[in-house]
PDB file of C-alpha atoms in Angstrom:
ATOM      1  CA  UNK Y  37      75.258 -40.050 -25.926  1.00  0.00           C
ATOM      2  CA  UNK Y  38      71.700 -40.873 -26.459  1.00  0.00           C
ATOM      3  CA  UNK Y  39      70.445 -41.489 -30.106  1.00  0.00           C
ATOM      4  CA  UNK Y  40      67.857 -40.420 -32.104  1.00  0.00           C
ATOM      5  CA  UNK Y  41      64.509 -42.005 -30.773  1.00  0.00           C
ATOM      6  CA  UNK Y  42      61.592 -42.837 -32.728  1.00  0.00           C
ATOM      7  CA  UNK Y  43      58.102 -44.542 -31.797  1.00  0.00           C
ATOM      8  CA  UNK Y  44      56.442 -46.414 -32.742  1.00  0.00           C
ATOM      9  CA  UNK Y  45      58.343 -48.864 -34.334  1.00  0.00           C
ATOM     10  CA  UNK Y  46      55.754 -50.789 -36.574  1.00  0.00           C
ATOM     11  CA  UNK Y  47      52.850 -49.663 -37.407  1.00  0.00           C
ATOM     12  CA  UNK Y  48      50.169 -51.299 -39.684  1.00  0.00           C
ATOM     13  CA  UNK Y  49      47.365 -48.952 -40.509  1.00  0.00           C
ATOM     14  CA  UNK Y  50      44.130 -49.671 -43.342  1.00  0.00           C
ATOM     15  CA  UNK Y  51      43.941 -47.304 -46.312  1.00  0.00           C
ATOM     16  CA  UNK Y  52      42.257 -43.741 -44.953  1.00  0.00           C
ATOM     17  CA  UNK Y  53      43.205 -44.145 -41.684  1.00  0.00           C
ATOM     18  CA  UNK Y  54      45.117 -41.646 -40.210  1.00  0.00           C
ATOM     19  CA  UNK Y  55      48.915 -42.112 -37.988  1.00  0.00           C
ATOM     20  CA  UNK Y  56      51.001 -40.427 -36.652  1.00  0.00           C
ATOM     21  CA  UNK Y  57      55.185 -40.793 -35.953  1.00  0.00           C
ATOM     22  CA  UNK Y  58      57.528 -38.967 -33.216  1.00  0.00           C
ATOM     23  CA  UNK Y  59      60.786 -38.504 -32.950  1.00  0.00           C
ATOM     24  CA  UNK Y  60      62.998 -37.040 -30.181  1.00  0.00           C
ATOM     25  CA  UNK Y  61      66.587 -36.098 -31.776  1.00  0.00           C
ATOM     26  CA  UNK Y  62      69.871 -35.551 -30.124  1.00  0.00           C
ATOM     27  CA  UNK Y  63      70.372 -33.110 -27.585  1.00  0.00           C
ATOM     28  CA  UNK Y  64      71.344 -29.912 -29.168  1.00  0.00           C
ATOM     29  CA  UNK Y  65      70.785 -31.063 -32.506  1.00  0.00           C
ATOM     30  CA  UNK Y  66      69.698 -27.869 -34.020  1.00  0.00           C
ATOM     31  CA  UNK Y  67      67.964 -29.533 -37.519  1.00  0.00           C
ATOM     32  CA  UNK Y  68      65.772 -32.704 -38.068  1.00  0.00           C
ATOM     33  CA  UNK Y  69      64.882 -34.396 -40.921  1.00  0.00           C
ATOM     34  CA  UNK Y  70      62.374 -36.804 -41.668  1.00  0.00           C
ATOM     35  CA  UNK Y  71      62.750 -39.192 -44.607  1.00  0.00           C
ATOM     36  CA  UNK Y  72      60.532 -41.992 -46.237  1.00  0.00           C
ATOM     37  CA  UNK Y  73      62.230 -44.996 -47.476  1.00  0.00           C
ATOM     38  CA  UNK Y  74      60.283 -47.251 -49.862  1.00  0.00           C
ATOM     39  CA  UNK Y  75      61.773 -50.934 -50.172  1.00  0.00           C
ATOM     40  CA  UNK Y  76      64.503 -50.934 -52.241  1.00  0.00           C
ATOM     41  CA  UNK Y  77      65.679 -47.397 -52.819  1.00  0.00           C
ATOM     42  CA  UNK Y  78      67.153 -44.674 -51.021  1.00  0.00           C
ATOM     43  CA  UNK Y  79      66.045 -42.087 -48.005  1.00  0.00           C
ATOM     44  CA  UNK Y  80      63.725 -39.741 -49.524  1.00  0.00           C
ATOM     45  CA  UNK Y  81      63.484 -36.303 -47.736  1.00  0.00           C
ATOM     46  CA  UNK Y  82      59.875 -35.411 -47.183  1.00  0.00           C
ATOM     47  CA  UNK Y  83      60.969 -32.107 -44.437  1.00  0.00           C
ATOM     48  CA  UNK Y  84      63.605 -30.278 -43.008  1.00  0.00           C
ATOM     49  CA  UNK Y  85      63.282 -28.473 -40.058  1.00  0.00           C
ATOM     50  CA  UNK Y  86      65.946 -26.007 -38.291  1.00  0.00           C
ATOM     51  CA  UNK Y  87      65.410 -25.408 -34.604  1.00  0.00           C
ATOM     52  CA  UNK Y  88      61.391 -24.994 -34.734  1.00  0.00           C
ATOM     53  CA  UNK Y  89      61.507 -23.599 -38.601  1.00  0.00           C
ATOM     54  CA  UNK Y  90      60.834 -25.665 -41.642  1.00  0.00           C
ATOM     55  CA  UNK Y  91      63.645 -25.209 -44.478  1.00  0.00           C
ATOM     56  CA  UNK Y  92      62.292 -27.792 -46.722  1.00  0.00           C
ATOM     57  CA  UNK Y  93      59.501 -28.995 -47.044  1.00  0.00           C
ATOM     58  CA  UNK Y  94      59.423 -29.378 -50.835  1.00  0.00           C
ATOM     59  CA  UNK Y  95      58.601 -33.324 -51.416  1.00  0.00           C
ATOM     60  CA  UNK Y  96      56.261 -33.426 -48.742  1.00  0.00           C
ATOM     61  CA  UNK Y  97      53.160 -33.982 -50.225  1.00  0.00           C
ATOM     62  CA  UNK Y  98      51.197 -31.634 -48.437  1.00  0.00           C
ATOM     63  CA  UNK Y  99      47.357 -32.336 -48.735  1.00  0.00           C
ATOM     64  CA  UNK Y 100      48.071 -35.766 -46.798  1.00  0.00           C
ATOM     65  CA  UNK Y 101      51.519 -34.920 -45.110  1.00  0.00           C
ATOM     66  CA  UNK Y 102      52.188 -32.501 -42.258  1.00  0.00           C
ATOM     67  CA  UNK Y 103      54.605 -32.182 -39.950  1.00  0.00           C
ATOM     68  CA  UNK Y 104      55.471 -29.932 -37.058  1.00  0.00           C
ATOM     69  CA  UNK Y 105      58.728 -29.297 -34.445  1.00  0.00           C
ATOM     70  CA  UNK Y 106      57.090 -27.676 -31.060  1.00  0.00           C
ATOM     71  CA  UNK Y 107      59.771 -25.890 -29.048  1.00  0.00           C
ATOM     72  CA  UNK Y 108      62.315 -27.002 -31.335  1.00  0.00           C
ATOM     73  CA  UNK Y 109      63.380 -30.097 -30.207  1.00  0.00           C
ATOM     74  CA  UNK Y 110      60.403 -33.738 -30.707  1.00  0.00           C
ATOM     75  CA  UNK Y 111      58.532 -33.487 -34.005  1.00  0.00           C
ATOM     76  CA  UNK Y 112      55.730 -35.809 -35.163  1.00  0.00           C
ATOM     77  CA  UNK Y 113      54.942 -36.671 -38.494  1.00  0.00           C
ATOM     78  CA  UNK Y 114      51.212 -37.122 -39.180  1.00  0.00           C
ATOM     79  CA  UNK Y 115      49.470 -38.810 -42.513  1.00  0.00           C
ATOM     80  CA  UNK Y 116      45.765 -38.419 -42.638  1.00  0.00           C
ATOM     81  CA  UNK Y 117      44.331 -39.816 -44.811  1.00  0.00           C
ATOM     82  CA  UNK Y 118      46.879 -42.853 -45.703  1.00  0.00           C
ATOM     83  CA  UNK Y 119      46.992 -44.551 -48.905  1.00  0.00           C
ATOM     84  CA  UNK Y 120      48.398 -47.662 -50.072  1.00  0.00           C
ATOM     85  CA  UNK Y 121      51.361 -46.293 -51.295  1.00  0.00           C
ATOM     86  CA  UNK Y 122      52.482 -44.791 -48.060  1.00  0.00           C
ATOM     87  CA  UNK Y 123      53.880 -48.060 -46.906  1.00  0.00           C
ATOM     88  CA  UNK Y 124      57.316 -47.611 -46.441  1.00  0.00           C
ATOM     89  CA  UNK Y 125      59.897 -46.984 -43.290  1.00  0.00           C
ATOM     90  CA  UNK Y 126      60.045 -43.451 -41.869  1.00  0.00           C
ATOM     91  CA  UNK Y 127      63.330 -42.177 -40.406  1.00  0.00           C
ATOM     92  CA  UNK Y 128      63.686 -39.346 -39.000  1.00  0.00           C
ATOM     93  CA  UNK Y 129      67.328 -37.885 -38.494  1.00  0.00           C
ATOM     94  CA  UNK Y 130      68.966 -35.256 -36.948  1.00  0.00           C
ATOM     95  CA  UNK Y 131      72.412 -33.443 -37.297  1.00  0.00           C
ATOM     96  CA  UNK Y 132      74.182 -30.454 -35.226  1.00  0.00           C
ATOM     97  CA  UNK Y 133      74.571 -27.770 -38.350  1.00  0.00           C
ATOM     98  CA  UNK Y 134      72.899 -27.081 -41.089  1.00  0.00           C
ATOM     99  CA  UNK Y 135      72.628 -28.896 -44.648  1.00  0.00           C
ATOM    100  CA  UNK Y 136      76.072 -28.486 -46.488  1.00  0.00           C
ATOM    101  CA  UNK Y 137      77.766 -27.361 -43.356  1.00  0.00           C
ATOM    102  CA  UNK Y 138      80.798 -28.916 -41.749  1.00  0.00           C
ATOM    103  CA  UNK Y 139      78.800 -30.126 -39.187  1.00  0.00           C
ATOM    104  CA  UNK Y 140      75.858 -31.663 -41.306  1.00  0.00           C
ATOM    105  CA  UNK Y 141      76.801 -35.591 -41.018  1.00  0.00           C
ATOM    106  CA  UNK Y 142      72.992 -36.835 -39.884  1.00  0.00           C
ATOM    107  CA  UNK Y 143      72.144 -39.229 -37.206  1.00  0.00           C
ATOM    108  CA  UNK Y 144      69.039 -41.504 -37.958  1.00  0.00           C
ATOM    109  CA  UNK Y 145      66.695 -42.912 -35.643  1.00  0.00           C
ATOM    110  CA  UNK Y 146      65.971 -46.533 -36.479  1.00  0.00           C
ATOM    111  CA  UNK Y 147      62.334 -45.994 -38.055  1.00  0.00           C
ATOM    112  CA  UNK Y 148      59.073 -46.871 -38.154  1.00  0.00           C
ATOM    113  CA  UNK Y 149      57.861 -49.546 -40.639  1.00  0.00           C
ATOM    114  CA  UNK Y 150      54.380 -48.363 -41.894  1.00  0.00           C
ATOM    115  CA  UNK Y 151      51.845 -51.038 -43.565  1.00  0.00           C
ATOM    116  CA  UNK Y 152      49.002 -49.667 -45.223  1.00  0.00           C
ATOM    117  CA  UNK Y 153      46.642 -52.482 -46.086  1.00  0.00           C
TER     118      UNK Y 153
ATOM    119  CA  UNK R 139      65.237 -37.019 -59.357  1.00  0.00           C
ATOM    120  CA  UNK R 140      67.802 -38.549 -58.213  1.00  0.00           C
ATOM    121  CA  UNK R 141      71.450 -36.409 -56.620  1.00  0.00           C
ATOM    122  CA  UNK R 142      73.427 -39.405 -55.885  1.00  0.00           C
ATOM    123  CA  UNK R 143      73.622 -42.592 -58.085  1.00  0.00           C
ATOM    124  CA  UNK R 144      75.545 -45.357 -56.965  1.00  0.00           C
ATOM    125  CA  UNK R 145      77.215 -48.090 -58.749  1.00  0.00           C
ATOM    126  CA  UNK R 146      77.760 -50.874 -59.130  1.00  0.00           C
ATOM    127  CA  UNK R 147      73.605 -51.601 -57.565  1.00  0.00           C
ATOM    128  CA  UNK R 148      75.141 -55.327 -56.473  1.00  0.00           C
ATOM    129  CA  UNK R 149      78.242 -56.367 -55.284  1.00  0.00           C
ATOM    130  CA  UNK R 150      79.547 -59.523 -53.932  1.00  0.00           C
ATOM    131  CA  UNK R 151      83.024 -59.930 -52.276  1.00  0.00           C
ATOM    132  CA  UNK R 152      84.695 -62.771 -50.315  1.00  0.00           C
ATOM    133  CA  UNK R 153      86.302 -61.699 -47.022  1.00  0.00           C
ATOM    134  CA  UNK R 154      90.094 -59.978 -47.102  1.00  0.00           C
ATOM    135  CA  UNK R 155      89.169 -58.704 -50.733  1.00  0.00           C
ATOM    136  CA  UNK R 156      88.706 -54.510 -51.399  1.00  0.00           C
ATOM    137  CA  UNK R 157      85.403 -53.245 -52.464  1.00  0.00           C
ATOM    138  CA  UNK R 158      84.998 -50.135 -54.655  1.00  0.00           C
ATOM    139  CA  UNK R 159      81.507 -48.685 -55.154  1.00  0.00           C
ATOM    140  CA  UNK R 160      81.480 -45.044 -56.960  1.00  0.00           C
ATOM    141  CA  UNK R 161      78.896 -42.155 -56.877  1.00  0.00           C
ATOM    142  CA  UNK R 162      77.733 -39.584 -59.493  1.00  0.00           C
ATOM    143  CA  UNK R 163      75.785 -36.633 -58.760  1.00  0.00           C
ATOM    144  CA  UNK R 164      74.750 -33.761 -60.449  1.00  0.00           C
ATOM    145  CA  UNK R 165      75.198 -30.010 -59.117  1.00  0.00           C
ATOM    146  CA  UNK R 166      77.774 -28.151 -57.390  1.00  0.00           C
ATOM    147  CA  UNK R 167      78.256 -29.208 -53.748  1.00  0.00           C
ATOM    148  CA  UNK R 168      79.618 -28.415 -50.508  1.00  0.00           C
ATOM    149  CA  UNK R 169      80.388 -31.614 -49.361  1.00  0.00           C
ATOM    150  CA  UNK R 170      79.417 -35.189 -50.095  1.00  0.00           C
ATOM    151  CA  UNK R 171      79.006 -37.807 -47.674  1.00  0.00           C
ATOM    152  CA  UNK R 172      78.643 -41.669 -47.453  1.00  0.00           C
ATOM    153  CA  UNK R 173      76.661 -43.430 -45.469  1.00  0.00           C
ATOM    154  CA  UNK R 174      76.140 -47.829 -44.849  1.00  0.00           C
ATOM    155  CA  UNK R 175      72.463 -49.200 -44.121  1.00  0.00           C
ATOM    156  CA  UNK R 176      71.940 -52.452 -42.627  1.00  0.00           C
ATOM    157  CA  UNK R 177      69.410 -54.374 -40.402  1.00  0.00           C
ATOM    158  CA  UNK R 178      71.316 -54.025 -37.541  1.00  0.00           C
ATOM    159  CA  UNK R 179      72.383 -50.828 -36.994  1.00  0.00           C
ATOM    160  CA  UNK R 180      70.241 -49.094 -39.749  1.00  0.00           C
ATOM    161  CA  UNK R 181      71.578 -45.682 -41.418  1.00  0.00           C
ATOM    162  CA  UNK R 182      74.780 -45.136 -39.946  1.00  0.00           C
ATOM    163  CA  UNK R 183      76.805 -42.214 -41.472  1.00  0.00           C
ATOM    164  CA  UNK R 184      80.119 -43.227 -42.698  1.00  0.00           C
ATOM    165  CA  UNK R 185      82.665 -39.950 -43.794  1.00  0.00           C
ATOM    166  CA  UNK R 186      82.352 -36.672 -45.090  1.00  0.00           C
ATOM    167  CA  UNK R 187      84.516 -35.237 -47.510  1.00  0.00           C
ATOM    168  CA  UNK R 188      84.335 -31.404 -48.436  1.00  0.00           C
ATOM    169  CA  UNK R 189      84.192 -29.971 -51.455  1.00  0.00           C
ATOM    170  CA  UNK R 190      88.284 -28.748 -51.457  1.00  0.00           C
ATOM    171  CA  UNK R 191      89.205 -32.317 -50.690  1.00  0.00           C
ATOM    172  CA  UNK R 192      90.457 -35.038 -52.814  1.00  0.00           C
ATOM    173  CA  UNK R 193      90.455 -37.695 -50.719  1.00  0.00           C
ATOM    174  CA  UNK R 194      89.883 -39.406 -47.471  1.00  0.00           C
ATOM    175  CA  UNK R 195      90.518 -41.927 -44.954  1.00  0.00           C
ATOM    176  CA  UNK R 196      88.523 -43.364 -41.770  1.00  0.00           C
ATOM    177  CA  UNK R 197      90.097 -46.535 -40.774  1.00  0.00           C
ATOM    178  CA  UNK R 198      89.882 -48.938 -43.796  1.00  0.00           C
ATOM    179  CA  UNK R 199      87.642 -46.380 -45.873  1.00  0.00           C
ATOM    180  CA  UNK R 200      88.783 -43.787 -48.295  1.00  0.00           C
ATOM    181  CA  UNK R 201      86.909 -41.874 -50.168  1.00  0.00           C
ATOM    182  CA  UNK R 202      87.864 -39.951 -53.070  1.00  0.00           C
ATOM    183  CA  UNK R 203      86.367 -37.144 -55.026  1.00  0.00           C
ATOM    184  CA  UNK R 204      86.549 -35.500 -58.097  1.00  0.00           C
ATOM    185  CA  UNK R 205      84.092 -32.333 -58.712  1.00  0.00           C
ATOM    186  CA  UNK R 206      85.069 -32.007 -61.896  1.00  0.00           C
ATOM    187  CA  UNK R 207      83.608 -35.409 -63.161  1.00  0.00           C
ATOM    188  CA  UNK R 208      80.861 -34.791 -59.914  1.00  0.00           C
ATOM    189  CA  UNK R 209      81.768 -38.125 -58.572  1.00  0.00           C
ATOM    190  CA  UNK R 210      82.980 -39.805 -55.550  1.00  0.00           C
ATOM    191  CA  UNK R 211      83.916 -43.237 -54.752  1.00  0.00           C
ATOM    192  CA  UNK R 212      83.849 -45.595 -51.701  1.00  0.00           C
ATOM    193  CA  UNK R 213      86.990 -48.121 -50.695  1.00  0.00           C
ATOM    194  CA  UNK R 214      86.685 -50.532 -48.386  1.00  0.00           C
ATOM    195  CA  UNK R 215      89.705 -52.571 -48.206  1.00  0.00           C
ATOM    196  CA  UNK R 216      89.938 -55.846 -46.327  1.00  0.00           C
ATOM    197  CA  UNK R 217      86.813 -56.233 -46.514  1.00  0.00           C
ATOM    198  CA  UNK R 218      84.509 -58.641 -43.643  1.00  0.00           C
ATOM    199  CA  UNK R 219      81.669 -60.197 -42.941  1.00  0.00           C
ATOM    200  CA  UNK R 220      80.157 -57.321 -41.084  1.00  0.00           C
ATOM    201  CA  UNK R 221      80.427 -54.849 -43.926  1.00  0.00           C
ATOM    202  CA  UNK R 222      77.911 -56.345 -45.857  1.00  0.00           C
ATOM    203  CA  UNK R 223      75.240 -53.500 -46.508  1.00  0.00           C
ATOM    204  CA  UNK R 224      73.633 -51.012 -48.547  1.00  0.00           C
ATOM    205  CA  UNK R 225      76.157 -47.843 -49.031  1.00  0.00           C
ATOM    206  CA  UNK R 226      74.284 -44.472 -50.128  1.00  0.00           C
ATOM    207  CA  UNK R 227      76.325 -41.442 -50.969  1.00  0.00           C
ATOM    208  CA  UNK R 228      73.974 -38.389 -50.133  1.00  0.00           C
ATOM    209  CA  UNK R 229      75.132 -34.375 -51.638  1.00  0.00           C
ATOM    210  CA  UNK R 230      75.031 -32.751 -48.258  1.00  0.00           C
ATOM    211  CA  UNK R 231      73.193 -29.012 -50.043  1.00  0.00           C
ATOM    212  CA  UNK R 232      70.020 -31.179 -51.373  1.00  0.00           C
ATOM    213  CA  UNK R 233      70.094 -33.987 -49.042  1.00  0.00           C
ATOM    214  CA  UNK R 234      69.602 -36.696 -51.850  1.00  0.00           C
ATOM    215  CA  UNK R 235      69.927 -39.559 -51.736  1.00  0.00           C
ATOM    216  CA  UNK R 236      70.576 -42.361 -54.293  1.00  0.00           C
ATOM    217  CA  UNK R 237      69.364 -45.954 -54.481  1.00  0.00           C
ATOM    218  CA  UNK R 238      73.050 -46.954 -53.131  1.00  0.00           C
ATOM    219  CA  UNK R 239      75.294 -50.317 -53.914  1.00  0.00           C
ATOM    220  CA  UNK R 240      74.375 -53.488 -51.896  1.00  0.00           C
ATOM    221  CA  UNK R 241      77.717 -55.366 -50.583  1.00  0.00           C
ATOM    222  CA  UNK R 242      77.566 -59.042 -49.599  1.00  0.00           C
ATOM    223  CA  UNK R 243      81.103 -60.136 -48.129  1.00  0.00           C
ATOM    224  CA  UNK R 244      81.113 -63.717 -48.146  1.00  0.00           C
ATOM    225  CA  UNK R 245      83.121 -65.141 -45.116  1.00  0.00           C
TER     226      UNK R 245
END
């Protein structure tokens, strides 16, 4: 079984620039995530999407951040303008149920390392 | 804020030895699950354990939890090399997760 794929895999960027991420989960995976991990902590969820339907978008901060899921399946992850403090590894994840379901264990891409300089 | 804390944030095991790591989090859940982080292999998950269990074995992990206390906790017995890591427990309903334990198994 093919894993979750994500491109590209480093990216360094200067401050108000814009990039952008994609992902391509597993086949049949019904929800992604993406997730922004800065250096030493943990995952941070930035959006949840089921099928082609955001769930959560809560901590995504939306006046830089968007993200979309066309046709349910890829989703790219877009930060225009980016700022310094953007610099961190984005994952993006996917799982075959929903959040606090039986079937919610996630599978995670293996990021892309963003520099903002 | 933070769902899952780990602790201990460091720990540092020779080979053959168990390692215990624990979790606390802080609303009702459905399930709880663990996951291990490393350069390698990146975020691999690890076990899930549901709200109506106690505890739970995959190989050499079990994993125990207690909803009354809203905490869980990681053993990894005989420990190796390979295990060394960052494990994150993550509340499945909020998808939070902590800043997780770092293992170093010395050889």
């Amino acid at each position: 079984e093919a894993g979750v794929a994500q491109s590209p895999r480093y990216k360094i960027i200067e401050k108000r620039q814009s990039v952008a991420f994609w992902c391509n989960p597993i086949s049949g995976h019904a929800t992604l995530y993406w997730y922004q991990q800065i250096l030493g902590q943990g995952p941070k969820l930035l959006i949840q999407f089921q099928n082609n339907g955001v769930v959560d978008d809560s901590q995504l901060p939306k006046d830089r951040f968007s993200a979309e899921r066309l046709k349910g399946v890829d989703s790219t992850l877009k930060i225009q303008p980016a700022k310094l403090e953007d610099s961190a590894v984005y994952l993006c994840a996917s799982s075959p149920g929903l959040a606090g379901g039986l079937r919610s264990e996630q599978f995670f891409g293996p990021g892309t390392r963003l520099t903002v300089l | 804020s933070q769902q899952g804390e780990e602790d201990p944030q460091a720990l540092s095991i020779q080979e053959g030895e168990n390692a215990t790591m624990n979790c606390s989090y802080k609303t009702s859940i459905n399930n709880l699950q663990w996951y291990r982080q490393n350069s390698g292999r990146g975020l691999v998950h690890l076990i899930l354990i549901r709200s109506n269990e106690r505890e739970k074995h995959s190989g050499r992990l079990r994993v125990t939890l207690d909803t009354s206390k809203k905490s869980s906790s990681l053993l990894i017995t005989a420990s190796r090399a390979a295990d060394t890591a960052s494990y994150f427990c993550a509340t499945s309903d909020k998808l939070i997760f902590g800043t997780g334990t770092r293992l170093q198994v010395f050889p």
